[in-house]
């Protein structure tokens, strides 16, 4: 059984929002009761405008909650001095760095300021921490490079290195994969996973990359207009919670595949025979056309035949029998059958 002292963060009936003008408060979500364990990686997902950034900023102490409390290592957040919080929490903002005309080493060195004297001078141990932080994100060959010369993915790595140099137990990241291509998104989240596992850092990051979040996170905070659900991604997939994300649309979550998809009208039911990877992708391709494979169906049928490592697809019915060398040819033919 998990105890509260296993958690670095506990949110208790926390209500978040902001001042909407004329002293009127805008509440974004119902009261939140959430937690983050030490060394845990948490993905915060939900639609735009739901309050993800506001929640992260509130946990970081950058803005106040409306009601409720935040416990950081068992102590109320407001009881910390700003200098103490800077040694407990680091925050990586959306997008690339706004810092220019500085080397990567100098940018990462900014993370040591909460630990240095009032002059901000780096001691040899400080410099060693900066160098190791740069190495941990794979940027050692860019240490002397102007940060403006880096790619967006490399800049995000530098910002994470700065958070590492800050040496906090908790790292908060607001959309760290925004503006990155697919390769860099996966690489960045993989890096966060490594920091969580190997450095025992607690990581909370917001993201619209739901499939990456589900794959890599220990826990998900799932935000909808009805509130926040937390749990392991596998548990939320099994109990249907992910469907709450798009409750008012046709988009639905397929637990067997871990993906979201729009429904396709079934236009034909066939018998599909085969095995392995070719069977899986054939079924997916046919589903895209609205053709459903059903056990027990008799005709028409598609059979996948393997011969010495080569595969062919056989379509047969009472009237026509066709052989195809690849799946693409079969799909083109099935389109003609549906039009026919």
Short mmCIF file of C-alpha atoms in Angstrom, two decimals:
data_model
loop_
_atom_site.label_atom_id
_atom_site.label_comp_id
_atom_site.label_asym_id
_atom_site.label_seq_id
_atom_site.Cartn_x
_atom_site.Cartn_y
_atom_site.Cartn_z
CA UNK A 1 0.00 0.00 0.00
CA UNK A 2 1.34 3.42 -1.01
CA UNK A 3 1.85 5.91 1.81
CA UNK A 4 1.65 9.67 1.45
CA UNK A 5 5.29 9.96 2.48
CA UNK A 6 6.16 8.08 -0.74
CA UNK A 7 4.86 11.13 -2.62
CA UNK A 8 6.77 14.27 -3.44
CA UNK A 9 3.52 16.05 -4.39
CA UNK A 10 0.04 15.77 -2.91
CA UNK A 11 -2.83 17.93 -4.16
CA UNK A 12 -5.71 18.08 -1.70
CA UNK A 13 -9.04 19.48 -2.93
CA UNK A 14 -7.05 21.94 -5.04
CA UNK A 15 -9.10 24.37 -7.14
CA UNK A 16 -7.15 26.11 -9.90
CA UNK A 17 -8.03 29.13 -12.04
CA UNK A 18 -7.23 32.77 -12.52
CA UNK A 19 -8.60 36.26 -12.06
CA UNK A 20 -11.09 36.96 -14.87
CA UNK A 21 -11.30 40.70 -14.12
CA UNK A 22 -13.41 42.83 -11.78
CA UNK A 23 -12.28 40.56 -8.94
CA UNK A 24 -14.10 37.59 -10.44
CA UNK A 25 -12.33 34.25 -10.30
CA UNK A 26 -12.44 31.81 -13.19
CA UNK A 27 -12.40 28.20 -11.94
CA UNK A 28 -10.99 25.79 -14.51
CA UNK A 29 -11.53 22.36 -12.96
CA UNK A 30 -13.38 20.73 -10.07
CA UNK A 31 -11.34 20.12 -6.87
CA UNK A 32 -8.25 18.02 -7.59
CA UNK A 33 -6.84 15.23 -5.45
CA UNK A 34 -3.69 14.02 -7.18
CA UNK A 35 -0.24 12.78 -6.29
CA UNK A 36 3.23 12.25 -7.69
CA UNK A 37 5.52 9.61 -6.22
CA UNK A 38 9.26 10.01 -5.91
CA UNK A 39 10.89 8.95 -9.17
CA UNK A 40 7.56 8.77 -10.99
CA UNK A 41 6.87 10.04 -14.50
CA UNK A 42 3.41 11.57 -14.92
CA UNK A 43 1.78 12.70 -18.19
CA UNK A 44 -0.85 15.44 -18.00
CA UNK A 45 -3.18 15.19 -20.98
CA UNK A 46 -6.40 16.93 -21.93
CA UNK A 47 -7.93 19.32 -24.48
CA UNK A 48 -6.75 22.88 -25.06
CA UNK A 49 -7.95 25.40 -22.49
CA UNK A 50 -8.74 22.79 -19.84
CA UNK A 51 -6.12 24.16 -17.43
CA UNK A 52 -3.01 22.05 -17.92
CA UNK A 53 -0.58 24.97 -17.96
CA UNK A 54 -2.38 26.63 -15.05
CA UNK A 55 -2.09 23.45 -13.00
CA UNK A 56 1.65 23.14 -13.65
CA UNK A 57 2.24 26.80 -12.83
CA UNK A 58 0.23 26.43 -9.62
CA UNK A 59 2.24 23.40 -8.51
CA UNK A 60 5.44 25.32 -9.29
CA UNK A 61 4.31 28.20 -7.09
CA UNK A 62 4.25 30.62 -10.03
CA UNK A 63 0.59 31.43 -9.36
CA UNK A 64 -1.78 30.78 -6.49
CA UNK A 65 -4.52 28.21 -6.30
CA UNK A 66 -8.03 29.38 -5.47
CA UNK A 67 -8.69 26.84 -2.72
CA UNK A 68 -7.21 23.64 -1.35
CA UNK A 69 -3.59 22.89 -0.71
CA UNK A 70 -0.42 21.61 -2.31
CA UNK A 71 1.98 19.56 -0.21
CA UNK A 72 5.56 19.35 -1.42
CA UNK A 73 7.49 16.65 0.45
CA UNK A 74 4.77 16.83 3.11
CA UNK A 75 5.09 20.60 3.61
CA UNK A 76 2.60 23.21 2.40
CA UNK A 77 3.84 24.93 -0.75
CA UNK A 78 3.27 28.43 0.65
CA UNK A 79 5.49 27.63 3.62
CA UNK A 80 8.55 27.49 1.35
CA UNK A 81 10.68 30.52 0.63
CA UNK A 82 11.14 31.25 -3.09
CA UNK A 83 14.81 30.33 -2.76
CA UNK A 84 13.83 26.99 -1.21
CA UNK A 85 11.31 26.25 -3.99
CA UNK A 86 14.01 26.89 -6.58
CA UNK A 87 15.97 24.03 -5.06
CA UNK A 88 12.92 21.74 -5.00
CA UNK A 89 11.15 22.43 -8.33
CA UNK A 90 12.41 23.22 -11.82
CA UNK A 91 10.14 24.29 -14.68
CA UNK A 92 10.67 23.90 -18.43
CA UNK A 93 8.31 26.09 -20.44
CA UNK A 94 6.63 25.47 -23.80
CA UNK A 95 8.69 25.63 -26.96
CA UNK A 96 12.29 26.51 -27.61
CA UNK A 97 14.52 28.70 -25.48
CA UNK A 98 14.10 32.46 -25.56
CA UNK A 99 17.74 32.83 -24.47
CA UNK A 100 20.10 34.05 -27.20
CA UNK A 101 23.81 34.81 -27.60
CA UNK A 102 24.81 32.35 -24.89
CA UNK A 103 26.65 29.07 -25.15
CA UNK A 104 24.92 25.85 -24.14
CA UNK A 105 27.22 25.67 -21.12
CA UNK A 106 26.22 29.18 -20.01
CA UNK A 107 22.49 28.45 -20.45
CA UNK A 108 22.71 25.25 -18.45
CA UNK A 109 24.76 27.09 -15.80
CA UNK A 110 21.70 29.25 -15.09
CA UNK A 111 20.25 26.22 -13.33
CA UNK A 112 22.96 26.49 -10.64
CA UNK A 113 21.95 29.99 -9.50
CA UNK A 114 19.71 28.75 -6.63
CA UNK A 115 22.80 26.98 -5.22
CA UNK A 116 25.49 29.64 -5.75
CA UNK A 117 26.46 32.66 -3.65
CA UNK A 118 25.00 36.11 -4.25
CA UNK A 119 27.59 36.80 -6.95
CA UNK A 120 26.41 33.76 -8.89
CA UNK A 121 29.92 32.42 -9.34
CA UNK A 122 30.30 28.76 -10.21
CA UNK A 123 32.57 26.66 -8.02
CA UNK A 124 34.42 23.65 -9.47
CA UNK A 125 31.68 21.31 -8.11
CA UNK A 126 29.04 23.54 -9.78
CA UNK A 127 30.86 23.36 -13.10
CA UNK A 128 31.08 19.57 -12.80
CA UNK A 129 27.30 19.37 -12.25
CA UNK A 130 26.73 21.54 -15.35
CA UNK A 131 29.01 19.35 -17.45
CA UNK A 132 27.32 16.16 -16.26
CA UNK A 133 23.87 17.65 -16.95
CA UNK A 134 24.92 18.44 -20.51
CA UNK A 135 26.29 14.91 -20.91
CA UNK A 136 23.05 13.40 -19.57
CA UNK A 137 21.06 14.98 -22.39
CA UNK A 138 23.64 14.12 -25.05
CA UNK A 139 24.79 17.65 -25.84
CA UNK A 140 28.44 17.44 -24.73
CA UNK A 141 29.76 18.20 -28.23
CA UNK A 142 27.65 21.37 -28.28
CA UNK A 143 28.76 22.70 -24.90
CA UNK A 144 30.53 25.73 -26.41
CA UNK A 145 27.98 26.25 -29.21
CA UNK A 146 25.70 29.28 -29.26
CA UNK A 147 22.26 28.00 -28.32
CA UNK A 148 20.74 29.92 -31.22
CA UNK A 149 22.55 27.56 -33.60
CA UNK A 150 20.84 24.44 -32.23
CA UNK A 151 17.76 22.72 -33.62
CA UNK A 152 14.49 22.98 -31.71
CA UNK A 153 14.99 19.48 -30.32
CA UNK A 154 18.51 20.30 -29.15
CA UNK A 155 17.30 23.53 -27.53
CA UNK A 156 14.69 21.58 -25.58
CA UNK A 157 17.43 19.20 -24.45
CA UNK A 158 19.45 22.20 -23.25
CA UNK A 159 16.47 23.44 -21.24
CA UNK A 160 16.12 20.01 -19.64
CA UNK A 161 19.86 20.05 -18.89
CA UNK A 162 19.34 23.39 -17.15
CA UNK A 163 16.60 21.79 -15.05
CA UNK A 164 18.99 18.91 -14.26
CA UNK A 165 21.71 21.35 -13.23
CA UNK A 166 19.18 22.95 -10.90
CA UNK A 167 19.21 19.55 -9.18
CA UNK A 168 15.58 19.49 -8.04
CA UNK A 169 13.53 16.49 -7.00
CA UNK A 170 10.62 17.57 -9.18
CA UNK A 171 10.79 18.63 -12.84
CA UNK A 172 7.68 20.19 -14.43
CA UNK A 173 7.48 20.58 -18.22
CA UNK A 174 4.75 22.41 -20.12
CA UNK A 175 4.36 20.86 -23.60
CA UNK A 176 8.06 19.97 -24.00
CA UNK A 177 7.40 18.19 -27.30
CA UNK A 178 5.56 21.09 -28.93
CA UNK A 179 7.07 22.15 -32.28
CA UNK A 180 9.26 19.02 -32.47
CA UNK A 181 9.19 16.43 -35.24
CA UNK A 182 8.24 12.82 -34.54
CA UNK A 183 11.80 11.58 -33.99
CA UNK A 184 12.62 14.37 -31.53
CA UNK A 185 9.33 13.95 -29.67
CA UNK A 186 10.01 10.28 -28.97
CA UNK A 187 13.66 10.97 -28.19
CA UNK A 188 12.79 13.74 -25.72
CA UNK A 189 10.18 11.72 -23.85
CA UNK A 190 12.59 8.77 -23.77
CA UNK A 191 15.13 11.09 -22.16
CA UNK A 192 12.61 12.11 -19.50
CA UNK A 193 11.93 8.43 -18.82
CA UNK A 194 15.67 7.83 -18.39
CA UNK A 195 15.96 10.71 -15.91
CA UNK A 196 13.01 9.37 -13.94
CA UNK A 197 14.41 5.84 -13.76
CA UNK A 198 18.15 6.46 -13.45
CA UNK A 199 18.23 9.78 -11.56
CA UNK A 200 15.10 9.17 -9.44
CA UNK A 201 13.61 12.46 -10.63
CA UNK A 202 9.86 13.01 -10.40
CA UNK A 203 8.71 14.30 -13.79
CA UNK A 204 5.34 15.82 -14.68
CA UNK A 205 4.84 16.91 -18.29
CA UNK A 206 1.82 18.08 -20.23
CA UNK A 207 1.40 16.82 -23.77
CA UNK A 208 -0.95 16.46 -26.72
CA UNK A 209 1.05 13.44 -27.88
CA UNK A 210 -1.36 11.02 -26.25
CA UNK A 211 0.11 7.88 -27.76
CA UNK A 212 3.62 8.76 -26.53
CA UNK A 213 2.27 9.66 -23.09
CA UNK A 214 0.42 6.36 -22.79
CA UNK A 215 3.49 4.40 -23.87
CA UNK A 216 6.12 6.08 -21.68
CA UNK A 217 4.46 7.32 -18.48
CA UNK A 218 4.02 5.60 -15.13
CA UNK A 219 0.87 7.57 -14.42
CA UNK A 220 -1.56 9.75 -16.38
CA UNK A 221 -3.48 12.77 -15.15
CA UNK A 222 -6.46 12.82 -17.52
CA UNK A 223 -8.17 16.23 -17.58
CA UNK A 224 -11.73 16.68 -18.86
CA UNK A 225 -14.43 19.24 -18.11
CA UNK A 226 -15.79 16.82 -15.50
CA UNK A 227 -12.53 16.81 -13.56
CA UNK A 228 -9.28 14.92 -13.38
CA UNK A 229 -8.76 11.16 -13.36
CA UNK A 230 -5.40 9.68 -12.41
CA UNK A 231 -4.09 6.18 -12.86
CA UNK A 232 -1.68 3.95 -14.72
CA UNK A 233 -2.12 4.29 -18.52
CA UNK A 234 -2.93 0.59 -18.79
CA UNK A 235 -5.65 0.89 -16.12
CA UNK A 236 -7.20 3.92 -17.82
CA UNK A 237 -7.18 2.08 -21.15
CA UNK A 238 -8.89 -0.98 -19.69
CA UNK A 239 -11.57 0.90 -17.73
CA UNK A 240 -12.53 3.16 -20.63
CA UNK A 241 -11.36 6.45 -19.10
CA UNK A 242 -9.60 7.61 -22.28
CA UNK A 243 -12.97 7.82 -24.06
CA UNK A 244 -13.84 10.72 -21.72
CA UNK A 245 -11.33 12.89 -23.61
CA UNK A 246 -13.58 13.08 -26.67
CA UNK A 247 -16.99 12.33 -25.14
CA UNK A 248 -18.81 14.70 -27.50
CA UNK A 249 -17.19 13.50 -30.73
CA UNK A 250 -17.09 10.34 -32.82
CA UNK A 251 -13.44 9.78 -31.90
CA UNK A 252 -13.00 6.71 -29.72
CA UNK A 253 -10.17 4.82 -28.03
CA UNK A 254 -9.40 1.26 -29.10
CA UNK A 255 -7.93 -0.51 -26.03
CA UNK A 256 -6.61 -3.47 -28.05
CA UNK A 257 -4.36 -1.18 -30.10
CA UNK A 258 -3.86 1.77 -27.75
CA UNK A 259 -4.91 4.30 -30.41
CA UNK A 260 -7.72 6.78 -31.08
CA UNK A 261 -9.73 6.50 -34.28
CA UNK A 262 -12.88 7.71 -35.99
CA UNK A 263 -15.49 5.04 -36.74
CA UNK A 264 -15.79 3.76 -40.30
CA UNK A 265 -19.14 2.49 -41.57
CA UNK A 266 -19.02 -1.25 -42.20
CA UNK A 267 -19.72 -1.79 -45.88
CA UNK A 268 -18.78 -5.46 -46.20
CA UNK A 269 -17.97 -8.41 -43.94
CA UNK A 270 -15.43 -10.96 -45.09
CA UNK A 271 -13.51 -13.97 -43.88
CA UNK A 272 -9.79 -13.22 -43.40
CA UNK A 273 -7.20 -15.96 -42.98
CA UNK A 274 -3.48 -15.70 -42.28
CA UNK A 275 -1.14 -15.09 -39.38
CA UNK A 276 1.33 -12.72 -37.79
CA UNK A 277 2.22 -9.21 -38.87
CA UNK A 278 0.72 -9.56 -42.35
CA UNK A 279 -2.66 -10.53 -40.88
CA UNK A 280 -2.63 -7.54 -38.50
CA UNK A 281 -1.82 -4.95 -41.17
CA UNK A 282 -4.15 -6.52 -43.73
CA UNK A 283 -7.02 -6.26 -41.25
CA UNK A 284 -6.13 -2.62 -40.52
CA UNK A 285 -6.02 -1.76 -44.22
CA UNK A 286 -9.37 -3.41 -44.87
CA UNK A 287 -10.93 -1.72 -41.84
CA UNK A 288 -9.96 1.63 -43.34
CA UNK A 289 -12.25 0.79 -46.26
CA UNK A 290 -15.09 -0.30 -44.00
CA UNK A 291 -14.43 -4.00 -44.60
CA UNK A 292 -14.64 -6.01 -41.40
CA UNK A 293 -13.08 -9.42 -40.83
CA UNK A 294 -15.39 -11.70 -38.89
CA UNK A 295 -14.74 -15.18 -37.57
CA UNK A 296 -17.19 -17.67 -39.00
CA UNK A 297 -17.84 -15.71 -42.18
CA UNK A 298 -17.89 -17.94 -45.25
CA UNK A 299 -17.64 -15.70 -48.31
CA UNK A 300 -16.15 -13.56 -49.65
CA UNK A 301 -12.72 -14.27 -48.19
CA UNK A 302 -9.13 -13.06 -48.30
CA UNK A 303 -6.31 -15.52 -47.63
CA UNK A 304 -2.70 -14.55 -46.97
CA UNK A 305 -0.30 -17.15 -48.40
CA UNK A 306 3.38 -17.40 -47.46
CA UNK A 307 5.81 -19.14 -49.77
CA UNK A 308 9.56 -19.11 -48.98
CA UNK A 309 9.34 -15.76 -47.24
CA UNK A 310 7.26 -14.14 -50.01
CA UNK A 311 3.63 -13.28 -49.38
CA UNK A 312 0.64 -13.07 -51.66
CA UNK A 313 -2.99 -12.22 -51.03
CA UNK A 314 -5.83 -14.25 -52.53
CA UNK A 315 -9.30 -12.76 -52.95
CA UNK A 316 -12.02 -15.20 -53.83
CA UNK A 317 -15.77 -15.29 -54.18
CA UNK A 318 -18.26 -17.35 -56.09
CA UNK A 319 -17.60 -15.27 -59.19
CA UNK A 320 -13.99 -14.06 -59.14
CA UNK A 321 -10.59 -15.24 -57.92
CA UNK A 322 -7.64 -12.81 -57.94
CA UNK A 323 -4.02 -13.06 -56.82
CA UNK A 324 -2.02 -10.06 -55.65
CA UNK A 325 1.66 -9.66 -54.99
CA UNK A 326 1.25 -7.00 -52.34
CA UNK A 327 -1.33 -5.59 -49.97
CA UNK A 328 -1.55 -2.29 -51.85
CA UNK A 329 -2.81 -4.11 -54.96
CA UNK A 330 -5.40 -5.93 -52.89
CA UNK A 331 -6.70 -2.71 -51.34
CA UNK A 332 -6.99 -1.03 -54.76
CA UNK A 333 -8.95 -4.06 -56.01
CA UNK A 334 -11.21 -4.12 -52.94
CA UNK A 335 -12.05 -0.48 -53.54
CA UNK A 336 -13.27 -1.46 -57.00
CA UNK A 337 -15.31 -4.31 -55.50
CA UNK A 338 -17.00 -1.89 -53.10
CA UNK A 339 -17.79 0.54 -55.90
CA UNK A 340 -19.06 -2.34 -58.05
#
